[in-house]
PDB file of C-alpha atoms in Angstrom:
ATOM      1  CA  MET A   1     -37.807 -81.345 -25.983  1.00 92.00           C
ATOM      2  CA  ALA A   2     -41.377 -80.487 -24.923  1.00 97.00           C
ATOM      3  CA  PRO A   3     -42.102 -81.056 -21.219  1.00 97.00           C
ATOM      4  CA  GLN A   4     -43.837 -84.098 -19.789  1.00 98.00           C
ATOM      5  CA  ILE A   5     -46.715 -82.012 -18.437  1.00 98.00           C
ATOM      6  CA  PHE A   6     -48.254 -78.857 -19.953  1.00 98.00           C
ATOM      7  CA  HIS A   7     -49.412 -76.945 -16.890  1.00 98.00           C
ATOM      8  CA  LEU A   8     -49.256 -73.348 -15.645  1.00 98.00           C
ATOM      9  CA  SER A   9     -50.405 -73.686 -12.028  1.00 95.00           C
ATOM     10  CA  SER A  10     -47.435 -75.859 -11.071  1.00 96.00           C
ATOM     11  CA  ALA A  11     -44.235 -73.852 -10.651  1.00 97.00           C
ATOM     12  CA  ARG A  12     -42.075 -76.709 -11.919  1.00 97.00           C
ATOM     13  CA  TRP A  13     -44.027 -77.424 -15.095  1.00 98.00           C
ATOM     14  CA  ARG A  14     -44.772 -73.750 -15.722  1.00 98.00           C
ATOM     15  CA  THR A  15     -41.025 -73.065 -15.768  1.00 98.00           C
ATOM     16  CA  ALA A  16     -40.479 -75.981 -18.139  1.00 98.00           C
ATOM     17  CA  LEU A  17     -43.231 -74.977 -20.542  1.00 98.00           C
ATOM     18  CA  VAL A  18     -42.431 -71.233 -20.585  1.00 98.00           C
ATOM     19  CA  GLY A  19     -38.774 -72.162 -21.117  1.00 98.00           C
ATOM     20  CA  VAL A  20     -39.572 -74.272 -24.195  1.00 98.00           C
ATOM     21  CA  ILE A  21     -41.772 -71.522 -25.632  1.00 98.00           C
ATOM     22  CA  GLY A  22     -39.047 -68.940 -25.053  1.00 97.00           C
ATOM     23  CA  GLN A  23     -36.496 -71.211 -26.757  1.00 96.00           C
ATOM     24  CA  LEU A  24     -38.726 -71.586 -29.789  1.00 96.00           C
ATOM     25  CA  ARG A  25     -39.047 -67.803 -30.096  1.00 95.00           C
ATOM     26  CA  ARG A  26     -35.277 -67.364 -29.871  1.00 94.00           C
ATOM     27  CA  LEU A  27     -34.621 -70.067 -32.489  1.00 94.00           C
ATOM     28  CA  VAL A  28     -37.033 -68.659 -35.056  1.00 93.00           C
ATOM     29  CA  ARG A  29     -35.496 -65.170 -34.618  1.00 89.00           C
ATOM     30  CA  GLN A  30     -32.036 -66.673 -35.320  1.00 89.00           C
ATOM     31  CA  GLY A  31     -33.370 -68.188 -38.558  1.00 81.00           C
ATOM     32  CA  PRO A  32     -32.352 -71.859 -38.551  1.00 68.00           C
ATOM     33  CA  PRO A  33     -33.607 -73.804 -41.586  1.00 77.00           C
ATOM     34  CA  LYS A  34     -35.757 -76.153 -39.483  1.00 89.00           C
ATOM     35  CA  ILE A  35     -36.831 -76.591 -35.871  1.00 95.00           C
ATOM     36  CA  ILE A  36     -38.059 -79.997 -34.638  1.00 95.00           C
ATOM     37  CA  ILE A  37     -40.190 -80.184 -31.485  1.00 97.00           C
ATOM     38  CA  ASP A  38     -39.777 -83.521 -29.682  1.00 97.00           C
ATOM     39  CA  PHE A  39     -43.017 -84.630 -27.969  1.00 98.00           C
ATOM     40  CA  SER A  40     -41.578 -88.031 -26.929  1.00 97.00           C
ATOM     41  CA  ILE A  41     -42.091 -87.552 -23.161  1.00 98.00           C
ATOM     42  CA  THR A  42     -45.260 -85.397 -23.227  1.00 98.00           C
ATOM     43  CA  LYS A  43     -48.011 -87.280 -21.363  1.00 98.00           C
ATOM     44  CA  HIS A  44     -50.375 -84.814 -19.622  1.00 97.00           C
ATOM     45  CA  LEU A  45     -52.081 -81.821 -21.231  1.00 97.00           C
ATOM     46  CA  HIS A  46     -53.845 -79.388 -18.922  1.00 96.00           C
ATOM     47  CA  PRO A  47     -56.079 -76.829 -20.714  1.00 96.00           C
ATOM     48  CA  CYS A  48     -54.120 -73.787 -19.489  1.00 97.00           C
ATOM     49  CA  GLY A  49     -50.679 -74.941 -20.553  1.00 98.00           C
ATOM     50  CA  THR A  50     -51.907 -76.509 -23.739  1.00 98.00           C
ATOM     51  CA  LEU A  51     -53.783 -73.410 -24.860  1.00 98.00           C
ATOM     52  CA  LEU A  52     -50.762 -71.186 -24.209  1.00 98.00           C
ATOM     53  CA  PHE A  53     -48.468 -73.561 -26.142  1.00 98.00           C
ATOM     54  CA  VAL A  54     -50.884 -73.875 -29.069  1.00 98.00           C
ATOM     55  CA  SER A  55     -51.347 -70.065 -29.148  1.00 97.00           C
ATOM     56  CA  GLU A  56     -47.612 -69.419 -29.205  1.00 97.00           C
ATOM     57  CA  LEU A  57     -47.017 -72.052 -31.893  1.00 97.00           C
ATOM     58  CA  ASP A  58     -49.823 -70.665 -34.059  1.00 96.00           C
ATOM     59  CA  ARG A  59     -48.342 -67.180 -33.759  1.00 96.00           C
ATOM     60  CA  LEU A  60     -44.906 -68.426 -34.769  1.00 96.00           C
ATOM     61  CA  GLN A  61     -46.275 -70.461 -37.666  1.00 94.00           C
ATOM     62  CA  ARG A  62     -48.100 -67.435 -38.987  1.00 93.00           C
ATOM     63  CA  GLU A  63     -44.832 -65.435 -39.017  1.00 92.00           C
ATOM     64  CA  PHE A  64     -42.473 -68.229 -40.008  1.00 92.00           C
ATOM     65  CA  ALA A  65     -44.501 -70.756 -42.011  1.00 90.00           C
ATOM     66  CA  GLY A  66     -42.893 -74.152 -42.424  1.00 90.00           C
ATOM     67  CA  VAL A  67     -39.956 -73.522 -40.100  1.00 94.00           C
ATOM     68  CA  ILE A  68     -41.270 -75.526 -37.093  1.00 96.00           C
ATOM     69  CA  ARG A  69     -41.889 -79.270 -37.356  1.00 96.00           C
ATOM     70  CA  CYS A  70     -42.379 -82.089 -34.838  1.00 97.00           C
ATOM     71  CA  ASN A  71     -42.256 -85.804 -34.283  1.00 96.00           C
ATOM     72  CA  TYR A  72     -45.372 -87.824 -33.486  1.00 97.00           C
ATOM     73  CA  PRO A  73     -46.077 -87.923 -29.743  1.00 98.00           C
ATOM     74  CA  LYS A  74     -45.566 -91.339 -28.142  1.00 97.00           C
ATOM     75  CA  ASP A  75     -48.607 -90.928 -25.913  1.00 98.00           C
ATOM     76  CA  ASP A  76     -51.776 -91.910 -27.783  1.00 98.00           C
ATOM     77  CA  VAL A  77     -54.059 -89.352 -26.083  1.00 98.00           C
ATOM     78  CA  VAL A  78     -51.574 -86.533 -26.631  1.00 98.00           C
ATOM     79  CA  GLU A  79     -51.376 -87.372 -30.343  1.00 98.00           C
ATOM     80  CA  GLN A  80     -55.173 -87.547 -30.604  1.00 98.00           C
ATOM     81  CA  LEU A  81     -55.627 -84.133 -28.981  1.00 98.00           C
ATOM     82  CA  PHE A  82     -52.909 -82.487 -31.101  1.00 98.00           C
ATOM     83  CA  GLN A  83     -54.508 -83.952 -34.191  1.00 98.00           C
ATOM     84  CA  HIS A  84     -58.007 -83.040 -33.057  1.00 97.00           C
ATOM     85  CA  ILE A  85     -57.176 -79.330 -32.709  1.00 96.00           C
ATOM     86  CA  GLY A  86     -55.122 -79.286 -35.900  1.00 96.00           C
ATOM     87  CA  LEU A  87     -51.714 -78.781 -34.289  1.00 96.00           C
ATOM     88  CA  LEU A  88     -50.006 -81.806 -35.837  1.00 96.00           C
ATOM     89  CA  GLN A  89     -51.111 -80.763 -39.289  1.00 96.00           C
ATOM     90  CA  LYS A  90     -49.659 -77.287 -38.790  1.00 94.00           C
ATOM     91  CA  LEU A  91     -46.405 -78.903 -37.746  1.00 95.00           C
ATOM     92  CA  GLY A  92     -46.182 -80.971 -40.934  1.00 94.00           C
ATOM     93  CA  ARG A  93     -47.513 -84.304 -39.672  1.00 96.00           C
ATOM     94  CA  THR A  94     -50.213 -86.242 -41.517  1.00 97.00           C
ATOM     95  CA  PRO A  95     -53.199 -87.204 -39.319  1.00 96.00           C
ATOM     96  CA  ARG A  96     -53.142 -90.939 -38.626  1.00 96.00           C
ATOM     97  CA  LYS A  97     -55.398 -91.458 -35.615  1.00 97.00           C
ATOM     98  CA  GLU A  98     -59.084 -92.032 -35.191  1.00 97.00           C
ATOM     99  CA  ILE A  99     -60.223 -89.592 -32.498  1.00 97.00           C
ATOM    100  CA  THR A 100     -61.866 -91.852 -29.917  1.00 97.00           C
ATOM    101  CA  ALA A 101     -60.466 -90.824 -26.519  1.00 97.00           C
ATOM    102  CA  GLY A 102     -63.198 -89.649 -24.198  1.00 94.00           C
ATOM    103  CA  ASN A 103     -61.056 -86.839 -22.838  1.00 93.00           C
ATOM    104  CA  VAL A 104     -60.273 -85.580 -26.340  1.00 96.00           C
ATOM    105  CA  THR A 105     -63.520 -85.567 -28.369  1.00 94.00           C
ATOM    106  CA  PRO A 106     -65.308 -82.942 -26.174  1.00 91.00           C
ATOM    107  CA  TRP A 107     -62.684 -80.266 -26.868  1.00 93.00           C
ATOM    108  CA  HIS A 108     -63.474 -77.401 -29.216  1.00 91.00           C
ATOM    109  CA  PHE A 109     -60.785 -75.003 -30.460  1.00 94.00           C
ATOM    110  CA  GLU A 110     -61.184 -71.613 -32.134  1.00 92.00           C
ATOM    111  CA  SER A 111     -59.009 -68.624 -32.977  1.00 93.00           C
ATOM    112  CA  GLY A 112     -59.592 -65.243 -34.514  1.00 91.00           C
ATOM    113  CA  HIS A 113     -58.431 -61.674 -34.938  1.00 90.00           C
ATOM    114  CA  GLU A 114     -61.756 -59.862 -34.665  1.00 85.00           C
ATOM    115  CA  ILE A 115     -64.560 -59.483 -32.134  1.00 80.00           C
ATOM    116  CA  ASP A 116     -66.600 -62.115 -33.959  1.00 73.00           C
ATOM    117  CA  ALA A 117     -69.288 -63.840 -31.953  1.00 68.00           C
ATOM    118  CA  SER A 118     -69.917 -66.313 -34.767  1.00 70.00           C
ATOM    119  CA  LYS A 119     -66.471 -67.820 -34.043  1.00 69.00           C
ATOM    120  CA  PHE A 120     -67.661 -69.190 -30.734  1.00 68.00           C
ATOM    121  CA  ALA A 121     -71.380 -69.496 -31.487  1.00 68.00           C
ATOM    122  CA  SER A 122     -70.944 -72.914 -33.062  1.00 65.00           C
ATOM    123  CA  MET A 123     -68.799 -74.024 -30.117  1.00 64.00           C
ATOM    124  CA  PHE A 124     -71.683 -73.512 -27.710  1.00 67.00           C
ATOM    125  CA  GLU A 125     -74.500 -74.991 -29.796  1.00 66.00           C
ATOM    126  CA  ASP A 126     -73.904 -78.347 -28.072  1.00 64.00           C
ATOM    127  CA  TYR A 127     -74.147 -76.746 -24.638  1.00 63.00           C
ATOM    128  CA  ALA A 128     -76.946 -74.237 -25.076  1.00 61.00           C
ATOM    129  CA  GLY A 129     -79.667 -76.668 -24.013  1.00 61.00           C
ATOM    130  CA  SER A 130     -77.784 -77.468 -20.825  1.00 61.00           C
ATOM    131  CA  LEU A 131     -77.434 -73.849 -19.658  1.00 64.00           C
ATOM    132  CA  TRP A 132     -80.070 -71.784 -17.936  1.00 59.00           C
ATOM    133  CA  GLN A 133     -81.438 -68.999 -20.137  1.00 62.00           C
ATOM    134  CA  SER A 134     -79.860 -66.308 -17.939  1.00 60.00           C
ATOM    135  CA  ASP A 135     -76.512 -68.141 -17.991  1.00 66.00           C
ATOM    136  CA  ARG A 136     -76.580 -68.331 -21.822  1.00 67.00           C
ATOM    137  CA  ARG A 137     -77.124 -64.612 -22.065  1.00 70.00           C
ATOM    138  CA  ASP A 138     -74.478 -63.759 -19.454  1.00 71.00           C
ATOM    139  CA  LEU A 139     -71.949 -66.167 -20.973  1.00 73.00           C
ATOM    140  CA  TRP A 140     -72.472 -64.718 -24.430  1.00 74.00           C
ATOM    141  CA  VAL A 141     -71.936 -61.148 -23.189  1.00 75.00           C
ATOM    142  CA  GLY A 142     -68.920 -62.219 -21.167  1.00 75.00           C
ATOM    143  CA  MET A 143     -67.322 -63.945 -24.155  1.00 79.00           C
ATOM    144  CA  GLN A 144     -67.852 -60.900 -26.325  1.00 80.00           C
ATOM    145  CA  GLU A 145     -66.302 -58.646 -23.723  1.00 79.00           C
ATOM    146  CA  ALA A 146     -63.371 -61.017 -23.270  1.00 81.00           C
ATOM    147  CA  MET A 147     -62.745 -60.920 -27.026  1.00 84.00           C
ATOM    148  CA  ALA A 148     -62.983 -57.146 -26.952  1.00 83.00           C
ATOM    149  CA  ASN A 149     -60.365 -57.088 -24.197  1.00 79.00           C
ATOM    150  CA  CYS A 150     -57.996 -59.078 -26.388  1.00 84.00           C
ATOM    151  CA  ILE A 151     -58.493 -57.034 -29.544  1.00 83.00           C
ATOM    152  CA  GLU A 152     -58.841 -53.537 -28.091  1.00 84.00           C
ATOM    153  CA  HIS A 153     -56.488 -53.524 -25.108  1.00 84.00           C
ATOM    154  CA  ALA A 154     -54.042 -56.440 -25.055  1.00 89.00           C
ATOM    155  CA  TYR A 155     -52.022 -55.280 -28.077  1.00 91.00           C
ATOM    156  CA  THR A 156     -51.786 -51.514 -27.500  1.00 89.00           C
ATOM    157  CA  GLU A 157     -47.980 -51.744 -27.134  1.00 91.00           C
ATOM    158  CA  GLU A 158     -45.262 -54.024 -28.429  1.00 92.00           C
ATOM    159  CA  ARG A 159     -44.980 -57.231 -26.417  1.00 92.00           C
ATOM    160  CA  GLY A 160     -41.233 -56.933 -26.173  1.00 89.00           C
ATOM    161  CA  ASP A 161     -40.113 -60.355 -27.368  1.00 92.00           C
ATOM    162  CA  GLY A 162     -38.576 -59.148 -30.621  1.00 90.00           C
ATOM    163  CA  LEU A 163     -41.410 -60.453 -32.810  1.00 92.00           C
ATOM    164  CA  PRO A 164     -44.323 -58.598 -34.422  1.00 89.00           C
ATOM    165  CA  SER A 165     -47.424 -58.153 -32.223  1.00 88.00           C
ATOM    166  CA  ARG A 166     -50.578 -58.943 -34.152  1.00 92.00           C
ATOM    167  CA  LYS A 167     -54.038 -58.904 -32.629  1.00 93.00           C
ATOM    168  CA  ARG A 168     -55.394 -62.415 -32.097  1.00 94.00           C
ATOM    169  CA  TRP A 169     -57.195 -64.611 -29.517  1.00 94.00           C
ATOM    170  CA  TRP A 170     -57.328 -68.366 -29.014  1.00 95.00           C
ATOM    171  CA  MET A 171     -60.040 -70.387 -27.243  1.00 93.00           C
ATOM    172  CA  PHE A 172     -60.754 -73.848 -25.823  1.00 93.00           C
ATOM    173  CA  ALA A 173     -64.145 -75.099 -24.616  1.00 90.00           C
ATOM    174  CA  ARG A 174     -65.307 -78.472 -23.374  1.00 89.00           C
ATOM    175  CA  GLU A 175     -67.966 -80.166 -21.239  1.00 83.00           C
ATOM    176  CA  GLU A 176     -66.831 -82.545 -18.535  1.00 81.00           C
ATOM    177  CA  SER A 177     -68.633 -84.073 -15.567  1.00 81.00           C
ATOM    178  CA  GLY A 178     -71.551 -81.636 -15.750  1.00 82.00           C
ATOM    179  CA  MET A 179     -69.307 -78.543 -16.060  1.00 85.00           C
ATOM    180  CA  LEU A 180     -68.615 -76.278 -19.028  1.00 86.00           C
ATOM    181  CA  SER A 181     -65.015 -75.164 -19.121  1.00 90.00           C
ATOM    182  CA  VAL A 182     -63.894 -72.217 -21.281  1.00 91.00           C
ATOM    183  CA  ALA A 183     -60.401 -70.796 -21.742  1.00 94.00           C
ATOM    184  CA  LEU A 184     -59.428 -67.706 -23.704  1.00 94.00           C
ATOM    185  CA  CYS A 185     -55.858 -66.601 -24.359  1.00 96.00           C
ATOM    186  CA  ASP A 186     -54.157 -63.544 -25.827  1.00 95.00           C
ATOM    187  CA  LEU A 187     -50.410 -62.976 -26.350  1.00 96.00           C
ATOM    188  CA  GLY A 188     -50.434 -59.286 -25.549  1.00 94.00           C
ATOM    189  CA  ILE A 189     -48.829 -57.079 -22.946  1.00 94.00           C
ATOM    190  CA  GLY A 190     -50.737 -58.352 -19.919  1.00 94.00           C
ATOM    191  CA  ILE A 191     -53.353 -56.801 -17.649  1.00 92.00           C
ATOM    192  CA  GLN A 192     -51.129 -54.595 -15.522  1.00 90.00           C
ATOM    193  CA  ARG A 193     -49.572 -52.818 -18.533  1.00 90.00           C
ATOM    194  CA  SER A 194     -52.898 -52.414 -20.309  1.00 87.00           C
ATOM    195  CA  LEU A 195     -54.878 -50.799 -17.512  1.00 85.00           C
ATOM    196  CA  PRO A 196     -55.942 -47.132 -17.937  1.00 78.00           C
ATOM    197  CA  LYS A 197     -53.126 -44.701 -17.170  1.00 76.00           C
ATOM    198  CA  ASN A 198     -54.982 -41.390 -16.789  1.00 76.00           C
ATOM    199  CA  PRO A 199     -54.534 -39.916 -13.302  1.00 80.00           C
ATOM    200  CA  GLU A 200     -58.061 -40.585 -12.090  1.00 78.00           C
ATOM    201  CA  ALA A 201     -58.073 -44.200 -13.212  1.00 80.00           C
ATOM    202  CA  ALA A 202     -54.506 -44.851 -12.031  1.00 84.00           C
ATOM    203  CA  GLY A 203     -55.302 -43.468  -8.574  1.00 86.00           C
ATOM    204  CA  PHE A 204     -58.480 -45.525  -8.302  1.00 81.00           C
ATOM    205  CA  ILE A 205     -56.673 -48.719  -9.387  1.00 84.00           C
ATOM    206  CA  GLN A 206     -53.816 -48.111  -6.900  1.00 85.00           C
ATOM    207  CA  GLN A 207     -56.330 -47.612  -4.141  1.00 84.00           C
ATOM    208  CA  ILE A 208     -57.923 -50.964  -5.005  1.00 80.00           C
ATOM    209  CA  VAL A 209     -54.552 -52.659  -5.046  1.00 82.00           C
ATOM    210  CA  ASN A 210     -53.758 -51.290  -1.561  1.00 81.00           C
ATOM    211  CA  VAL A 211     -57.141 -52.080  -0.024  1.00 75.00           C
ATOM    212  CA  VAL A 212     -58.333 -55.384  -1.431  1.00 66.00           C
ATOM    213  CA  THR A 213     -55.105 -57.378  -1.338  1.00 56.00           C
ATOM    214  CA  GLY A 214     -53.247 -55.998   1.646  1.00 56.00           C
ATOM    215  CA  GLN A 215     -49.467 -56.363   1.693  1.00 52.00           C
ATOM    216  CA  ARG A 216     -49.128 -59.621  -0.215  1.00 61.00           C
ATOM    217  CA  LYS A 217     -46.025 -59.603  -2.443  1.00 70.00           C
ATOM    218  CA  THR A 218     -48.010 -60.397  -5.569  1.00 79.00           C
ATOM    219  CA  PRO A 219     -47.991 -57.269  -7.731  1.00 85.00           C
ATOM    220  CA  GLU A 220     -49.248 -58.867 -10.940  1.00 90.00           C
ATOM    221  CA  ALA A 221     -52.033 -60.780  -9.202  1.00 91.00           C
ATOM    222  CA  LYS A 222     -53.049 -57.626  -7.304  1.00 88.00           C
ATOM    223  CA  HIS A 223     -53.545 -55.794 -10.572  1.00 90.00           C
ATOM    224  CA  ILE A 224     -55.734 -58.569 -11.921  1.00 92.00           C
ATOM    225  CA  LYS A 225     -58.009 -58.133  -8.921  1.00 90.00           C
ATOM    226  CA  ALA A 226     -57.829 -54.348  -9.341  1.00 88.00           C
ATOM    227  CA  ALA A 227     -58.856 -54.683 -12.987  1.00 88.00           C
ATOM    228  CA  ILE A 228     -61.897 -56.735 -11.977  1.00 88.00           C
ATOM    229  CA  GLU A 229     -62.949 -54.219  -9.330  1.00 86.00           C
ATOM    230  CA  TYR A 230     -62.359 -51.290 -11.642  1.00 84.00           C
ATOM    231  CA  GLY A 231     -64.429 -53.007 -14.279  1.00 77.00           C
ATOM    232  CA  LYS A 232     -67.338 -53.473 -11.888  1.00 76.00           C
ATOM    233  CA  THR A 233     -67.411 -49.735 -11.076  1.00 72.00           C
ATOM    234  CA  ARG A 234     -66.841 -48.371 -14.612  1.00 59.00           C
ATOM    235  CA  THR A 235     -69.238 -50.436 -16.666  1.00 52.00           C
ATOM    236  CA  LYS A 236     -70.046 -47.674 -19.185  1.00 51.00           C
ATOM    237  CA  ASP A 237     -66.440 -47.077 -20.274  1.00 53.00           C
ATOM    238  CA  ARG A 238     -64.359 -49.100 -22.696  1.00 48.00           C
ATOM    239  CA  HIS A 239     -61.245 -50.348 -20.861  1.00 43.00           C
ATOM    240  CA  ARG A 240     -59.369 -53.527 -19.995  1.00 47.00           C
ATOM    241  CA  GLY A 241     -61.209 -54.104 -16.758  1.00 51.00           C
ATOM    242  CA  LYS A 242     -64.740 -53.917 -18.157  1.00 59.00           C
ATOM    243  CA  GLY A 243     -64.830 -57.416 -19.566  1.00 70.00           C
ATOM    244  CA  LEU A 244     -63.153 -58.876 -16.464  1.00 82.00           C
ATOM    245  CA  GLY A 245     -65.724 -57.289 -14.240  1.00 79.00           C
ATOM    246  CA  GLN A 246     -68.588 -58.719 -16.306  1.00 78.00           C
ATOM    247  CA  ILE A 247     -67.038 -62.187 -16.356  1.00 82.00           C
ATOM    248  CA  PHE A 248     -66.485 -62.097 -12.610  1.00 86.00           C
ATOM    249  CA  GLY A 249     -70.084 -60.958 -12.045  1.00 83.00           C
ATOM    250  CA  PHE A 250     -71.347 -63.867 -14.111  1.00 79.00           C
ATOM    251  CA  VAL A 251     -69.232 -66.391 -12.152  1.00 85.00           C
ATOM    252  CA  GLU A 252     -70.189 -64.786  -8.809  1.00 85.00           C
ATOM    253  CA  ARG A 253     -73.910 -65.166  -9.609  1.00 81.00           C
ATOM    254  CA  SER A 254     -73.570 -68.768 -10.702  1.00 79.00           C
ATOM    255  CA  PRO A 255     -73.127 -71.196  -7.749  1.00 78.00           C
ATOM    256  CA  ASP A 256     -70.236 -73.672  -8.003  1.00 83.00           C
ATOM    257  CA  SER A 257     -68.686 -71.671 -10.834  1.00 88.00           C
ATOM    258  CA  SER A 258     -64.994 -70.747 -10.742  1.00 92.00           C
ATOM    259  CA  LEU A 259     -62.724 -68.236 -12.404  1.00 94.00           C
ATOM    260  CA  ARG A 260     -58.987 -68.183 -12.937  1.00 96.00           C
ATOM    261  CA  ILE A 261     -57.100 -65.369 -14.614  1.00 96.00           C
ATOM    262  CA  MET A 262     -53.401 -65.601 -15.416  1.00 97.00           C
ATOM    263  CA  SER A 263     -51.563 -62.557 -16.678  1.00 96.00           C
ATOM    264  CA  ASN A 264     -47.801 -62.463 -17.136  1.00 97.00           C
ATOM    265  CA  LYS A 265     -46.458 -63.703 -13.741  1.00 97.00           C
ATOM    266  CA  GLY A 266     -49.716 -63.261 -11.827  1.00 95.00           C
ATOM    267  CA  ILE A 267     -52.610 -65.596 -11.160  1.00 95.00           C
ATOM    268  CA  TYR A 268     -55.942 -64.797  -9.557  1.00 94.00           C
ATOM    269  CA  THR A 269     -58.412 -67.555  -8.629  1.00 94.00           C
ATOM    270  CA  PHE A 270     -62.011 -67.321  -7.406  1.00 93.00           C
ATOM    271  CA  ALA A 271     -63.224 -70.846  -6.732  1.00 88.00           C
ATOM    272  CA  PRO A 272     -64.926 -73.180  -4.207  1.00 75.00           C
ATOM    273  CA  GLU A 273     -62.685 -74.079  -1.275  1.00 68.00           C
ATOM    274  CA  ARG A 274     -63.308 -77.765  -0.680  1.00 63.00           C
ATOM    275  CA  ARG A 275     -60.859 -78.091   2.198  1.00 62.00           C
ATOM    276  CA  THR A 276     -62.655 -75.599   4.429  1.00 63.00           C
ATOM    277  CA  GLY A 277     -66.157 -75.952   3.018  1.00 60.00           C
ATOM    278  CA  GLU A 278     -66.317 -72.246   2.090  1.00 66.00           C
ATOM    279  CA  GLU A 279     -68.473 -71.536  -0.934  1.00 72.00           C
ATOM    280  CA  ARG A 280     -65.770 -69.612  -2.842  1.00 78.00           C
ATOM    281  CA  VAL A 281     -62.569 -67.837  -1.886  1.00 87.00           C
ATOM    282  CA  GLU A 282     -59.951 -65.724  -3.623  1.00 89.00           C
ATOM    283  CA  HIS A 283     -56.334 -66.713  -4.073  1.00 90.00           C
ATOM    284  CA  PHE A 284     -53.455 -64.581  -5.303  1.00 90.00           C
ATOM    285  CA  ALA A 285     -49.989 -65.702  -6.490  1.00 91.00           C
ATOM    286  CA  ASP A 286     -47.107 -64.470  -8.601  1.00 94.00           C
ATOM    287  CA  TYR A 287     -44.732 -66.927 -10.284  1.00 96.00           C
ATOM    288  CA  ASN A 288     -41.146 -66.446 -11.374  1.00 96.00           C
ATOM    289  CA  ASP A 289     -41.971 -67.099 -15.019  1.00 97.00           C
ATOM    290  CA  SER A 290     -44.167 -64.877 -17.198  1.00 97.00           C
ATOM    291  CA  ILE A 291     -46.564 -66.345 -19.738  1.00 98.00           C
ATOM    292  CA  GLU A 292     -46.266 -63.021 -21.601  1.00 96.00           C
ATOM    293  CA  GLY A 293     -49.979 -62.656 -22.162  1.00 96.00           C
ATOM    294  CA  THR A 294     -53.320 -63.272 -20.461  1.00 96.00           C
ATOM    295  CA  LEU A 295     -55.263 -66.509 -20.081  1.00 97.00           C
ATOM    296  CA  ILE A 296     -58.781 -66.546 -18.599  1.00 95.00           C
ATOM    297  CA  GLN A 297     -60.469 -69.816 -17.513  1.00 95.00           C
ATOM    298  CA  TRP A 298     -63.913 -70.259 -16.125  1.00 89.00           C
ATOM    299  CA  ARG A 299     -66.030 -73.272 -15.217  1.00 89.00           C
ATOM    300  CA  ILE A 300     -69.835 -73.192 -15.187  1.00 84.00           C
ATOM    301  CA  PRO A 301     -72.189 -75.904 -13.968  1.00 82.00           C
ATOM    302  CA  LEU A 302     -74.590 -77.308 -16.529  1.00 77.00           C
ATOM    303  CA  LYS A 303     -78.141 -77.869 -15.385  1.00 64.00           C
ATOM    304  CA  ALA A 304     -79.018 -81.442 -14.452  1.00 51.00           C
ATOM    305  CA  GLY A 305     -82.707 -81.087 -15.269  1.00 42.00           C
ATOM    306  CA  ASP A 306     -85.547 -78.677 -15.689  1.00 38.00           C
ATOM    307  CA  PRO A 307     -85.778 -75.813 -13.131  1.00 36.00           C
ATOM    308  CA  ILE A 308     -88.216 -76.368 -10.315  1.00 28.00           C
TER     309      ILE A 308
END
């Protein structure tokens, strides 16, 4: 049974969602004639958990077409969203809803296996007029680099789950309350395993890990931060950190923007701190459960009017 809430920043619901995904992978490897996903209790879909779930299901469907099916969700909004992004159709259910929910219609979903800017160009046509010219340029470059990260670095080794590793990325985007939210997911080996391993790079990265994050017991999150810092200092090289450094730089230059990067068990957040009034602060955490991949989320304010 699918969990009630699809969320990766809550330890409870992260464990539930990752557990269901792992069970699906085990079942398809065993080769049962049919697997039915029960969405009866699913009520809340956060972008992070939903994108991971959709990505994993899409991967399994591409390898084992027709094996996984589902029932119709009982929650109307959940069914509308799953229909809107094409998930129900992939799971053998005929679309039956008119997509009217205000928190469903703004969502755009794309997936691909190449560094193909045209894949997300159409997604941002609706938002281009609401972004400053410099933001449009930086966002475009950041998205291309994020795609390059997925294709060139996330799949350099086998993932280790007993299934074939094929290069692919998945993306959500939406506008809500004057903010543009983008999420990009890959199901590769994670940031820590994909960082450069030559002695010079490894030494530099370890130095960053030791200096910028102190003695916190968050090894995966530390390496996300190290990848960002390494990317900012090695902009001419092709490596996993380059795209992260460019995305971070874009968010850092854009007031009120925020960035969250999840990779395997780690999570790094750079966001406004409303409780203390600080403009933006960094948070590091490692969870018990690995998402077995990388998911990048960033939120960018849309302009309210013409620049003064």
